[in-house]
Amino acid sequence: MSMNLVTLLYLIASVCFIQALKGLSHPTSSIRGNLFGMIGMAIAALTTVGLIYSQAQLLNIPFGTGMACVLGALIVGGGVGTYMARSVEMTKMPELVAFMHSMIGLAAVFIAVAAVAEPWAFHIVAKGAPIPAGNRLELFLGAAIGAITFSGSVIAFGKLSGKYKFRLFQGAPVQFSGQHMINLVLGLATVGFGLVFMLTENWTAFFVMLALSFVLGVLIIIPIGGADMPVVVSMLNSYSGWAAAGIGFSLNNSMLIIAGSLVGSSGAILSYIMCKAMNRSFFNVILGGFGGEAAAATGGAQPARPVKSGSPDDAAFLMSNAESVIIVPGYGLAVARAQHPLKELTDKLIARGVSVKYAIHPVAGRMPGHMNVLLAEAEVPYDQVFEMEDINSEFGDTDVVLVLGANDVVNPAAKDPKSAIAGMPILEAYKARQVIVNKRSMASGYAGLDNELFYMDRTMMVFGDAKKVVEDMVKAVE
């Protein structure tokens, strides 16, 4: 297989990845986007097999050895990926994404180590020749970013999972005196050892740089609280892309460069969108835990305040006699797996002549698009689902708003300049004529703030598991 043919096939695969990203930008085209992604990856994998065969002939080494490594990796990676994709719950999708990011980062590290150890095998240099300084810089950057991505993603996975007792994996921020200074020193040391490797090709400097990068990835993520996890997920997505692109330059692999740049830039843009949705700067997220700031602002436990509560029957009566209903889904909906009963409820309301719409906040749930995925799984029509900026103006004219497991994204405290979430764009559910809020308890959200919406005169709380409550609403509507 000639290098021209390899380059052409990799280019075709890259075009497929571009089309995949374009398709995934909207729910109606997401299936086509996934198909393009699978085709592109299949082309890339087959091209790599052909390249291994060509190199085996050129170097006069057994083809079976290289193919055994490739097939072993495909079987293990494909098997784990298939199992996780088939078994993962929709509520666990953020953890799955974090896991995938960690694997991409670790793969970049392994490739960089292999390229440093045997650069001739990657056609970086002739056998026995030193690695050019430019390639050493690329390997240093790819390995460092990959290591930070891996260890940071492992911490994010633990925080998102919420089932590990180890302190670093708990959702609350882990903060200590001098934390930012330690991170700065480690960051400068990582760059310093990386530059030493670039200038001298010293292996010790390379591995010290790699170890510091693993530690830095942990220290960057542990002070970030649960409220900022959507930003962290998209940020790590960006890191994994830049790691792949950096390695692609070293290997002169156009597909890795293009695909890595696509992932890196799209993740960076998404991180910006998430920060804007929370009225926070990217550096503000990275340098401090949102949950920690908010908890301090609340001053600890708040005294009990009276609320109006009702039953699912009461809520069903209000919605079935309304002209318009807006539903605000949150993470509580995902935990209870209530999207399918909710779809049944909306179908029955629509059959009674009620106008029903869904309002989605950009950071609802634990990752960007979490609520959209849940509703798509329940086959909710896309024309019923609206983003925050498209539906906020309608709340004032809406008869009933049903909030299911959402908290911070509907908290009017964002309008208070003294609040910890001051200026954060919210879904303005408080403007509706009647608000129904379903929660398990009066516990605060990720930001640790009390929600004034729950205590308003026109708000009715319906306590209980979202799935059970919605199923009771369905029976009541019938």
PDB file of C-alpha atoms in Angstrom, residues 26-28 324-329 339-361 371-372 374-376 378-388 390-392 394-395 398 400 402 427:
ATOM      1  CA  HIS A  26     -29.028  18.179  15.654  1.00  0.00           C
ATOM      2  CA  PRO A  27     -31.238  15.318  16.895  1.00  0.00           C
ATOM      3  CA  THR A  28     -32.917  14.800  13.527  1.00  0.00           C
ATOM      4  CA  SER A 324     -50.686  25.371  27.886  1.00  0.00           C
ATOM      5  CA  VAL A 325     -48.106  23.346  29.845  1.00  0.00           C
ATOM      6  CA  ILE A 326     -44.312  23.613  29.799  1.00  0.00           C
ATOM      7  CA  ILE A 327     -42.278  20.714  31.235  1.00  0.00           C
ATOM      8  CA  VAL A 328     -38.816  21.366  32.674  1.00  0.00           C
ATOM      9  CA  PRO A 329     -36.853  18.076  33.008  1.00  0.00           C
ATOM     10  CA  GLN A 339     -38.985   9.786  30.582  1.00  0.00           C
ATOM     11  CA  HIS A 340     -41.286   7.070  29.197  1.00  0.00           C
ATOM     12  CA  PRO A 341     -44.189   7.705  31.627  1.00  0.00           C
ATOM     13  CA  LEU A 342     -43.674  11.421  30.973  1.00  0.00           C
ATOM     14  CA  LYS A 343     -44.103  10.827  27.233  1.00  0.00           C
ATOM     15  CA  GLU A 344     -47.342   8.962  27.973  1.00  0.00           C
ATOM     16  CA  LEU A 345     -48.540  11.846  30.148  1.00  0.00           C
ATOM     17  CA  THR A 346     -47.846  14.452  27.476  1.00  0.00           C
ATOM     18  CA  ASP A 347     -49.576  12.350  24.821  1.00  0.00           C
ATOM     19  CA  LYS A 348     -52.717  12.211  26.970  1.00  0.00           C
ATOM     20  CA  LEU A 349     -52.611  15.936  27.674  1.00  0.00           C
ATOM     21  CA  ILE A 350     -52.201  16.726  23.983  1.00  0.00           C
ATOM     22  CA  ALA A 351     -55.145  14.425  23.212  1.00  0.00           C
ATOM     23  CA  ARG A 352     -57.208  16.605  25.569  1.00  0.00           C
ATOM     24  CA  GLY A 353     -56.244  19.709  23.592  1.00  0.00           C
ATOM     25  CA  VAL A 354     -53.477  20.943  25.913  1.00  0.00           C
ATOM     26  CA  SER A 355     -50.418  22.567  24.289  1.00  0.00           C
ATOM     27  CA  VAL A 356     -47.324  20.843  25.751  1.00  0.00           C
ATOM     28  CA  LYS A 357     -43.697  21.902  25.306  1.00  0.00           C
ATOM     29  CA  TYR A 358     -40.395  20.859  26.904  1.00  0.00           C
ATOM     30  CA  ALA A 359     -37.897  23.485  28.079  1.00  0.00           C
ATOM     31  CA  ILE A 360     -34.224  22.451  28.145  1.00  0.00           C
ATOM     32  CA  HIS A 361     -31.520  24.341  30.015  1.00  0.00           C
ATOM     33  CA  MET A 371     -31.993  15.892  28.830  1.00  0.00           C
ATOM     34  CA  ASN A 372     -32.228  15.885  25.028  1.00  0.00           C
ATOM     35  CA  LEU A 374     -33.363  11.162  27.592  1.00  0.00           C
ATOM     36  CA  LEU A 375     -36.322  12.648  25.746  1.00  0.00           C
ATOM     37  CA  ALA A 376     -35.099  11.270  22.411  1.00  0.00           C
ATOM     38  CA  ALA A 378     -38.591   8.138  24.900  1.00  0.00           C
ATOM     39  CA  GLU A 379     -39.330   9.227  21.288  1.00  0.00           C
ATOM     40  CA  VAL A 380     -40.525  12.687  22.277  1.00  0.00           C
ATOM     41  CA  PRO A 381     -41.068  14.614  18.995  1.00  0.00           C
ATOM     42  CA  TYR A 382     -38.251  17.071  18.363  1.00  0.00           C
ATOM     43  CA  ASP A 383     -40.699  19.892  17.604  1.00  0.00           C
ATOM     44  CA  GLN A 384     -41.905  19.746  21.233  1.00  0.00           C
ATOM     45  CA  VAL A 385     -38.414  20.323  22.660  1.00  0.00           C
ATOM     46  CA  PHE A 386     -37.144  23.906  22.981  1.00  0.00           C
ATOM     47  CA  GLU A 387     -33.865  25.393  24.162  1.00  0.00           C
ATOM     48  CA  MET A 388     -33.818  28.022  26.907  1.00  0.00           C
ATOM     49  CA  ASP A 390     -36.290  29.967  22.469  1.00  0.00           C
ATOM     50  CA  ILE A 391     -38.863  29.337  25.204  1.00  0.00           C
ATOM     51  CA  ASN A 392     -38.070  31.703  28.065  1.00  0.00           C
ATOM     52  CA  GLU A 394     -43.322  31.997  26.789  1.00  0.00           C
ATOM     53  CA  PHE A 395     -43.322  31.263  30.528  1.00  0.00           C
ATOM     54  CA  THR A 398     -48.132  29.664  30.291  1.00  0.00           C
ATOM     55  CA  VAL A 400     -48.820  25.449  34.190  1.00  0.00           C
ATOM     56  CA  LEU A 402     -44.173  21.114  35.549  1.00  0.00           C
ATOM     57  CA  LEU A 427     -35.527  28.915  32.795  1.00  0.00           C
TER      58      LEU A 427
END
